[in-house]
mmCIF file of C-alpha atoms and ligand atoms in Angstrom:
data_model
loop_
_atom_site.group_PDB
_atom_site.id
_atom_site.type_symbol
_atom_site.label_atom_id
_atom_site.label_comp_id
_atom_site.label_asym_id
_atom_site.label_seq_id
_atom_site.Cartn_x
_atom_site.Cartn_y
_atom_site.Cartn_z
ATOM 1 C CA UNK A 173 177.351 99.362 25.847
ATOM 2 C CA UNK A 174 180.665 100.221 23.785
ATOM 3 C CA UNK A 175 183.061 102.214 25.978
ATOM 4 C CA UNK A 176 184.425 105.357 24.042
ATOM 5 C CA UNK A 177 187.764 104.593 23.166
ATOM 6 C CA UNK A 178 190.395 107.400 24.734
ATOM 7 C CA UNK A 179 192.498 109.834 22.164
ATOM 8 C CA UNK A 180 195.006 110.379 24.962
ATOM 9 C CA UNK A 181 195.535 107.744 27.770
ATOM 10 C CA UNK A 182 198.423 108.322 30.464
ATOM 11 C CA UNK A 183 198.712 105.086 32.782
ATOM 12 C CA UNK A 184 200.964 105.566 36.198
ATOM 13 C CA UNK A 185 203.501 108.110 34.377
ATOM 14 C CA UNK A 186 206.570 109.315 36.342
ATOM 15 C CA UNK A 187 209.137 111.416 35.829
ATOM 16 C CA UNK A 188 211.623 113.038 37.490
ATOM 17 C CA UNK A 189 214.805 116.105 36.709
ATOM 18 C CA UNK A 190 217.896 115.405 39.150
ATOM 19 C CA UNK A 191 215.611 113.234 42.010
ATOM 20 C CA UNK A 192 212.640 115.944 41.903
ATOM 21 C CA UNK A 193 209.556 114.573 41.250
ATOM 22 C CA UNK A 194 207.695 116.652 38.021
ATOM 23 C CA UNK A 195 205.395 114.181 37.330
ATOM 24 C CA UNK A 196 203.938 111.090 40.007
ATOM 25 C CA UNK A 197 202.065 108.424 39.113
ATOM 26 C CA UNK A 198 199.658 110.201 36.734
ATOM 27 C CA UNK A 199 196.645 109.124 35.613
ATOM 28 C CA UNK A 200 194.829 111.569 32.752
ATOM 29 C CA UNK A 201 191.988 110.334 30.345
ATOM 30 C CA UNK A 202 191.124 112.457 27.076
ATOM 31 C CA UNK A 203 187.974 111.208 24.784
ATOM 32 C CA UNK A 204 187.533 112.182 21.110
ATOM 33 C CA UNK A 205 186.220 115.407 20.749
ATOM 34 C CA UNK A 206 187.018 116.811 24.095
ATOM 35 C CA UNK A 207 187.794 120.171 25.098
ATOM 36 C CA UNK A 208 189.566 120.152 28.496
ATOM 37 C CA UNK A 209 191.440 122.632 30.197
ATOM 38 C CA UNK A 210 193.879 121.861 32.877
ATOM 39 C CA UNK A 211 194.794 123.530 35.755
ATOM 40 C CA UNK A 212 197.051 123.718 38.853
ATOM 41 C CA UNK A 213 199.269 125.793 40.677
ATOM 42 C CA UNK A 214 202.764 127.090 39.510
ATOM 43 C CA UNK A 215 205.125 123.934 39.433
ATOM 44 C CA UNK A 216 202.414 121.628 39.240
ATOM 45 C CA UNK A 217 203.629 119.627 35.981
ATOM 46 C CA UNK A 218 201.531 121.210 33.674
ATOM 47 C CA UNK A 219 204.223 121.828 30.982
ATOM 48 C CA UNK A 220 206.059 119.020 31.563
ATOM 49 C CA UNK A 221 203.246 116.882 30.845
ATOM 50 C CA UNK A 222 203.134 118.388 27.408
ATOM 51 C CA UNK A 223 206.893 117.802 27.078
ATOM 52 C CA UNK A 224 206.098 113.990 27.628
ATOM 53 C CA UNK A 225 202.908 113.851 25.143
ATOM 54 C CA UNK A 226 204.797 115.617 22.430
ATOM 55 C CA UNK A 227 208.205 113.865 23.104
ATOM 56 C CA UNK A 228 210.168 116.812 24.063
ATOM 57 C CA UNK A 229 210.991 114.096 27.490
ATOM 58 C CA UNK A 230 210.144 110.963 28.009
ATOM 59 C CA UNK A 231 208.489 109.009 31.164
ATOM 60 C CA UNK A 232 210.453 107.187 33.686
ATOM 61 C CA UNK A 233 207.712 105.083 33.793
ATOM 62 C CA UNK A 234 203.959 104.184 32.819
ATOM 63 C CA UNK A 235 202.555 104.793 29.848
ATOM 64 C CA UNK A 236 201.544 107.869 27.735
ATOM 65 C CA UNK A 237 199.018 105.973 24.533
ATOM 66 C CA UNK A 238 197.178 108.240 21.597
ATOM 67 C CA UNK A 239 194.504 106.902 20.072
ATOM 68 C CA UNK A 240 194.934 103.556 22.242
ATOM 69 C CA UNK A 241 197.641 102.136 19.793
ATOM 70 C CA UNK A 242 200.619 104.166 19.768
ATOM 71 C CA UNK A 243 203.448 104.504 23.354
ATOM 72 C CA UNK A 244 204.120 108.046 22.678
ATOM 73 C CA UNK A 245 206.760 107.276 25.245
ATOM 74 C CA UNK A 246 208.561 105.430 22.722
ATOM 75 C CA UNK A 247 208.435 108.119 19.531
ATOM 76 C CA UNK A 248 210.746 111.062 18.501
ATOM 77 C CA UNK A 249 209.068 114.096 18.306
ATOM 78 C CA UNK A 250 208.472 114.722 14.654
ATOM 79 C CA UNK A 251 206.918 111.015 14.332
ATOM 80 C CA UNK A 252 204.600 112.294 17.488
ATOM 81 C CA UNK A 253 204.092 115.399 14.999
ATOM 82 C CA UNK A 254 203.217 113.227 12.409
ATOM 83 C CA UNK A 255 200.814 111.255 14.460
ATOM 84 C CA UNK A 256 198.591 114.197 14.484
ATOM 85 C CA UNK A 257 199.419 115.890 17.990
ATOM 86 C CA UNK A 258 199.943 119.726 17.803
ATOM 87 C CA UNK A 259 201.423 121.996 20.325
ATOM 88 C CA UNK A 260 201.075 125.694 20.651
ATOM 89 C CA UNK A 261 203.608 127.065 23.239
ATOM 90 C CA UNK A 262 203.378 129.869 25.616
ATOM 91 C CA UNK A 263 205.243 132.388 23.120
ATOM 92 C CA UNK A 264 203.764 132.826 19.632
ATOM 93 C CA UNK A 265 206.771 131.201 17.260
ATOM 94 C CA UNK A 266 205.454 132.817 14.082
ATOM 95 C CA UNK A 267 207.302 133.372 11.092
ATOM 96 C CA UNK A 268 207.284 136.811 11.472
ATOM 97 C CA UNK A 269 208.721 138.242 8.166
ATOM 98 C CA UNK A 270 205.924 135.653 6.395
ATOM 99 C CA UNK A 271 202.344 136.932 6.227
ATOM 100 C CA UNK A 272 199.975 135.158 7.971
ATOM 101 C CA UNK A 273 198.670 133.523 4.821
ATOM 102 C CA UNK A 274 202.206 132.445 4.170
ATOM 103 C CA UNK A 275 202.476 130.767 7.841
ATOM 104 C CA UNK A 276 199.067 128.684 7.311
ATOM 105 C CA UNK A 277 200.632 127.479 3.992
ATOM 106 C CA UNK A 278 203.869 126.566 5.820
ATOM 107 C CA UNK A 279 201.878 124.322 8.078
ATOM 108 C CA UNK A 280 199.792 122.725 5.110
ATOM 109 C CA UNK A 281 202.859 121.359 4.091
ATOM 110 C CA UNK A 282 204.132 119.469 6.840
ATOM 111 C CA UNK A 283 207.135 118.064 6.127
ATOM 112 C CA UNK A 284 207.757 119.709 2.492
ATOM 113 C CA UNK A 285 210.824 122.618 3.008
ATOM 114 C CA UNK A 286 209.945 125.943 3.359
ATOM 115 C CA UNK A 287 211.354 127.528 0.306
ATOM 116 C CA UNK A 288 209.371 124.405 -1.606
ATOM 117 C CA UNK A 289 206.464 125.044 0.231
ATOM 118 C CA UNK A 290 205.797 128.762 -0.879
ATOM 119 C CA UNK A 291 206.709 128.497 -4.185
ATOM 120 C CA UNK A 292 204.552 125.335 -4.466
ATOM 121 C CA UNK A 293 201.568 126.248 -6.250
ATOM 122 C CA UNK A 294 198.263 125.491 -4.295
ATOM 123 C CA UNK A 295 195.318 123.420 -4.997
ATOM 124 C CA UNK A 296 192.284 125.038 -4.942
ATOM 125 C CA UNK A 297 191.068 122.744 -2.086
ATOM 126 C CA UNK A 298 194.154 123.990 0.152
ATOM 127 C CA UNK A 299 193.626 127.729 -0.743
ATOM 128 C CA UNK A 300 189.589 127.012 0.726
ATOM 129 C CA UNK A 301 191.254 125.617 3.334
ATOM 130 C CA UNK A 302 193.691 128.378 4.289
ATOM 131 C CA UNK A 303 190.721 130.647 3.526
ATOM 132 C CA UNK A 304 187.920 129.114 6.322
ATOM 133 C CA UNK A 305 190.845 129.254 9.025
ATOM 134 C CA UNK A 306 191.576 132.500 8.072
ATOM 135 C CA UNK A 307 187.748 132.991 8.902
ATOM 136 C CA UNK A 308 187.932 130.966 11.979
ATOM 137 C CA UNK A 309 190.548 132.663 13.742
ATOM 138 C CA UNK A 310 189.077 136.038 12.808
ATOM 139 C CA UNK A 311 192.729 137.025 10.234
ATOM 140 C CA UNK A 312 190.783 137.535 6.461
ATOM 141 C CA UNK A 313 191.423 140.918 7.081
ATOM 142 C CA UNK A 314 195.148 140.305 7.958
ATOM 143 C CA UNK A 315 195.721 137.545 5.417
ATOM 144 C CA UNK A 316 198.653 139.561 3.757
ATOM 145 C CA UNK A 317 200.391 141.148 6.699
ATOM 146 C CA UNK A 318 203.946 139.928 7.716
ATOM 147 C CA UNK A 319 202.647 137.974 10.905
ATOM 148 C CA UNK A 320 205.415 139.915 13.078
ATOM 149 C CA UNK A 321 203.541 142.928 13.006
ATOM 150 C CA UNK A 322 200.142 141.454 13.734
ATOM 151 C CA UNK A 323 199.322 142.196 17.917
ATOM 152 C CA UNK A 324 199.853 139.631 20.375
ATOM 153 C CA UNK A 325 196.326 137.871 20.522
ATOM 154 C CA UNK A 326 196.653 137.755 16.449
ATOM 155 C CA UNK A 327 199.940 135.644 16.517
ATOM 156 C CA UNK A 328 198.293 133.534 19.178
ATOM 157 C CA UNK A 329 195.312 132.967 16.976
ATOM 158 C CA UNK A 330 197.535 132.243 13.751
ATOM 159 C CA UNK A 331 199.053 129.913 15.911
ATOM 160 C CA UNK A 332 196.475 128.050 16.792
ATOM 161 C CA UNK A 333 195.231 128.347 12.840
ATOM 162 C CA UNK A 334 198.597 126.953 12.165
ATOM 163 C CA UNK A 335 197.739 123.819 14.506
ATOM 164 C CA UNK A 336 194.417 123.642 12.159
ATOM 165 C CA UNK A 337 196.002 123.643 9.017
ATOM 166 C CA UNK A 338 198.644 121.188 10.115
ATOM 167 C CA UNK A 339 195.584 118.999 10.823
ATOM 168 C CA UNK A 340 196.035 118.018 14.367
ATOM 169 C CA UNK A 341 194.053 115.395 16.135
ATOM 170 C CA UNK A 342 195.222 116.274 19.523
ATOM 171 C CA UNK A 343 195.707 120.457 20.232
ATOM 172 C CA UNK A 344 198.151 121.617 23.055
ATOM 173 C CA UNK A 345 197.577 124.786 23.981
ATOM 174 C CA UNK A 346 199.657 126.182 26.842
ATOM 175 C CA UNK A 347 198.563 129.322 28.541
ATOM 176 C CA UNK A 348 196.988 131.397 25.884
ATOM 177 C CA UNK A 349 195.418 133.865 27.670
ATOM 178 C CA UNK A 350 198.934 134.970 29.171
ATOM 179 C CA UNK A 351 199.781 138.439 28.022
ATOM 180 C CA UNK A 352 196.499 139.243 26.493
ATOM 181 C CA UNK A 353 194.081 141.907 26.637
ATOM 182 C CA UNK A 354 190.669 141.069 28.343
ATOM 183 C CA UNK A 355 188.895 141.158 24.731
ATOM 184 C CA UNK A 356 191.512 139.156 23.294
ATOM 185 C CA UNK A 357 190.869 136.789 26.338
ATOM 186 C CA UNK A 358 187.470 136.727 25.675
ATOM 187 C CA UNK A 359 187.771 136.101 21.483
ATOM 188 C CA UNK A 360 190.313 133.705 22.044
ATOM 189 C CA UNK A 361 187.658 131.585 23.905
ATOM 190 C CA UNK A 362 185.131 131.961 21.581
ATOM 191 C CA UNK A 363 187.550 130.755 18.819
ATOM 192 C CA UNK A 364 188.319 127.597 21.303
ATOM 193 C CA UNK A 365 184.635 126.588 21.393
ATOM 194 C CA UNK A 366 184.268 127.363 18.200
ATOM 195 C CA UNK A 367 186.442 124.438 17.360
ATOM 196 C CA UNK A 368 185.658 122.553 20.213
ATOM 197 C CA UNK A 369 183.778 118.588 19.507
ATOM 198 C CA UNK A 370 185.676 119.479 15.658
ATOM 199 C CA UNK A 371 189.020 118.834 17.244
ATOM 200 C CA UNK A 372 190.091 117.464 20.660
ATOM 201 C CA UNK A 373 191.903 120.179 22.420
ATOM 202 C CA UNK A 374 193.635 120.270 26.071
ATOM 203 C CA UNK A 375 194.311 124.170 27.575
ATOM 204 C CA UNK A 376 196.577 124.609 30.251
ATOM 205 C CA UNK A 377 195.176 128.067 31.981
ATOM 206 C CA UNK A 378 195.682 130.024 34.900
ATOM 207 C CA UNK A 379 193.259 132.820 33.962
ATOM 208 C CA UNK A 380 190.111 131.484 35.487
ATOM 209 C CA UNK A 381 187.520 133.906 34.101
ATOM 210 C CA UNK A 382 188.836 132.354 30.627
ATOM 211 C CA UNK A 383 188.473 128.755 32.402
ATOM 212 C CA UNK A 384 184.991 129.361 33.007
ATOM 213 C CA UNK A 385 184.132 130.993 29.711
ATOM 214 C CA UNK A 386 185.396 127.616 28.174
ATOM 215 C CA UNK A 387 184.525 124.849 30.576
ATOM 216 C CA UNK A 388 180.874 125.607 30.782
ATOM 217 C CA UNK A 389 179.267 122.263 30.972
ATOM 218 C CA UNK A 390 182.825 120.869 30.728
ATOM 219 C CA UNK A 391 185.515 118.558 32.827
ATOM 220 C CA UNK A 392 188.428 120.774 34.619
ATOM 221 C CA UNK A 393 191.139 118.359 35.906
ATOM 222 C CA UNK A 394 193.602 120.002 38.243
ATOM 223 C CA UNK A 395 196.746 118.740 38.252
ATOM 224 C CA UNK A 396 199.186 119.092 42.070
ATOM 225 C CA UNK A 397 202.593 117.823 42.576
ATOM 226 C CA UNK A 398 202.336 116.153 39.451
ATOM 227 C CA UNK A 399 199.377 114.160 39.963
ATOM 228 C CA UNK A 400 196.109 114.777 39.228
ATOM 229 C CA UNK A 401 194.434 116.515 42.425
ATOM 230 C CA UNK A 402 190.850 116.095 41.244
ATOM 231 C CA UNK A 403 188.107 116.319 38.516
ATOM 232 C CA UNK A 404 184.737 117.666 37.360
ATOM 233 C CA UNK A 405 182.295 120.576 36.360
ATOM 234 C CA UNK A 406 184.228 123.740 37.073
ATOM 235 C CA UNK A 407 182.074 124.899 39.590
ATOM 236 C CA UNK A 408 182.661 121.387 41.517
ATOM 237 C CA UNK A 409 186.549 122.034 41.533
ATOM 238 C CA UNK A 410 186.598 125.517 42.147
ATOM 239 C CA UNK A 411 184.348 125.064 45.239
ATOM 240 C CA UNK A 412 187.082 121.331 46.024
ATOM 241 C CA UNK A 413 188.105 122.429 49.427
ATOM 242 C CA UNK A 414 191.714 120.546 48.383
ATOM 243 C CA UNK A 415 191.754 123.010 45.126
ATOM 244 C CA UNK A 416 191.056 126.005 47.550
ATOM 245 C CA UNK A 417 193.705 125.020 49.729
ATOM 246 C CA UNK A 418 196.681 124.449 46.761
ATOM 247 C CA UNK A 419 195.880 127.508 45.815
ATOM 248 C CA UNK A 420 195.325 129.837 48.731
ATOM 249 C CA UNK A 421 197.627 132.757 49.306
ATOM 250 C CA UNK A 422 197.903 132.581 45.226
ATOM 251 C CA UNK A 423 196.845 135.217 43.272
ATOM 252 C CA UNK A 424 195.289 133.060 40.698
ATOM 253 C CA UNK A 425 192.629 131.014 43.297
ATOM 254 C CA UNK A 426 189.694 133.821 42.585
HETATM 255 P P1 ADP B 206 203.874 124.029 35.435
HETATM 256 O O1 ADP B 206 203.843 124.113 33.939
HETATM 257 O O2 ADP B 206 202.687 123.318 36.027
HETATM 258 O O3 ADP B 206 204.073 125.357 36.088
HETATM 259 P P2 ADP B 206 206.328 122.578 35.008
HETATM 260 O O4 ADP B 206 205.926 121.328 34.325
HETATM 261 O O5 ADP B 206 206.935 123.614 34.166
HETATM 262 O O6 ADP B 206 205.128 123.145 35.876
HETATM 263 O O7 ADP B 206 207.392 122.232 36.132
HETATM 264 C C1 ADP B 206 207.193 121.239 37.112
HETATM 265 C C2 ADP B 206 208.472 121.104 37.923
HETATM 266 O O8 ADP B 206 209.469 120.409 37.186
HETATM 267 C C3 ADP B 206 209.084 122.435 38.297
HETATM 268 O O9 ADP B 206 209.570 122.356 39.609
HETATM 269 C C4 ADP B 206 210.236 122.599 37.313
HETATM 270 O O10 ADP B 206 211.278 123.359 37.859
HETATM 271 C C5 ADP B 206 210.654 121.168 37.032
HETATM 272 N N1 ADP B 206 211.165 120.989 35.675
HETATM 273 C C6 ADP B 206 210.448 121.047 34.536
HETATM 274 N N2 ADP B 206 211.216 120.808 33.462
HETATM 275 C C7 ADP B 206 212.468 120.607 33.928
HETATM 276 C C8 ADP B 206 213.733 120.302 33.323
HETATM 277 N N3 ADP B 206 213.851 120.139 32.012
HETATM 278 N N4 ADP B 206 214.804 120.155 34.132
HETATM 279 C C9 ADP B 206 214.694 120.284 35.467
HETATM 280 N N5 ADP B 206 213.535 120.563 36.100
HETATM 281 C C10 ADP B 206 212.449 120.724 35.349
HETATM 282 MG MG1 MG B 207 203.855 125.727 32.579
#
């Protein structure tokens, strides 16, 4: 039988800041399609893990491969970019004095300037386009506000519709749920299911209500000391007695 081939591969990475030890000998596997979250405790690696997929950093050693051709650990970060990987960070980084329609058309354009891009006049296949992630991410109603004065969940979502419409293979998203209501919590999950087996996306969460909302019938890895501490069904790792004990006295081990 054909083995599915891996969108992400990371082979024995290591890296370290000033002799500490971020990341150790990590081995992570992500398959087409996938919607994974990651967990782990406070210092774990999680971000800086991103920082070495996207080329923010690069390893000290092993290998980081997307799509089982290309050494991310050898690429700038806009030819990562360009590769198809897309990161949403902690903080929304809107353009907040663009609307929100504006902001999807700035990521349409990729590498076209921004002045360019807006007075560019649209196909009518990239204005459908704008329009069903509008839908997706639950903004038609917002299309022409300036994004800065949309509420916290709504930048995160037009974030994440700004991964879409950039056309990322691979989506980083890095703690989403932080700062949000409950509802917006709970919608922002929905939206991530919603585009889950459409588009291979990797959460980092803390939240673990959120982590079970999305991970139903899903693989959790946790990540420790910047290795991966173990794998499975969330249940499974929630119930791991080595998850329960990097995590007990923490706030975030219910
Ligand atoms: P997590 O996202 O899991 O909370 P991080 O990846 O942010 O963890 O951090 C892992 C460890 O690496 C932390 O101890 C952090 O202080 C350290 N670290 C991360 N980035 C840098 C950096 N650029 N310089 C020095 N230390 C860093
Ligand atoms: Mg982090």
């Amino acid at each position: 039988m054909k083995q599915r081939p891996f969108l992400l591969s990371a082979e024995g990475v290591n890296k370290s800041f000033d002799g500490f030890k971020a990341i150790r000998d990590l081995n992570f596997h992500l398959e087409d399609g996938e919607l994974r979250t990651v967990i782990g405790p406070n210092g774990a690696g999680k971000t800086t893990f991103l920082d070495l997929i996207t080329g923010r950093t690069q390893p000290d050693s092993g290998r980081i491969e997307f799509e089982g051709l290309h050494n991310l650990g050898t690429l700038s970060e806009h030819a990562i970019y360009r590769l198809g990987i897309g990161r949403k960070f902690q903080t929304p980084t809107v353009y907040a004095d663009h609307t929100v329609f504006e902001n999807l058309v700035l990521s349409l354009s990729g590498s076209r300037g921004v002045f360019a891009a807006l007075f560019f006049k649209l196909k009518s296949e990239q204005k459908d386009r704008i329009h069903e992630i509008l839908e997706t991410i639950n903004l038609s109603t917002h299309a022409q506000r300036k994004a800065g004065t949309l509420a916290h969940g709504q930048k995160q979502w037009l974030e994440i519709g700004m991964l879409l419409a950039q056309e990322a293979k691979l989506l980083l998203i890095d703690e989403p749920a932080a700062g949000m209501t409950d509802e917006e919590t709970a919608r922002t999950g929905e939206l991530l299911l919603s585009l889950a087996g459409k588009h291979t996306i990797m959460v980092i969460e803390h939240d673990m209500v959120f982590v079970r909302q999305i991970s139903k019938g899903r693989k959790v890895s946790v990540l420790h000391q910047g290795s991966l501490l173990c794998e499975g069904p969330v249940d499974q790792v929630q119930s791991d007695e080595r998850v329960i004990e990097v995590y007990l006295g923490r706030k975030h081990a219910r």
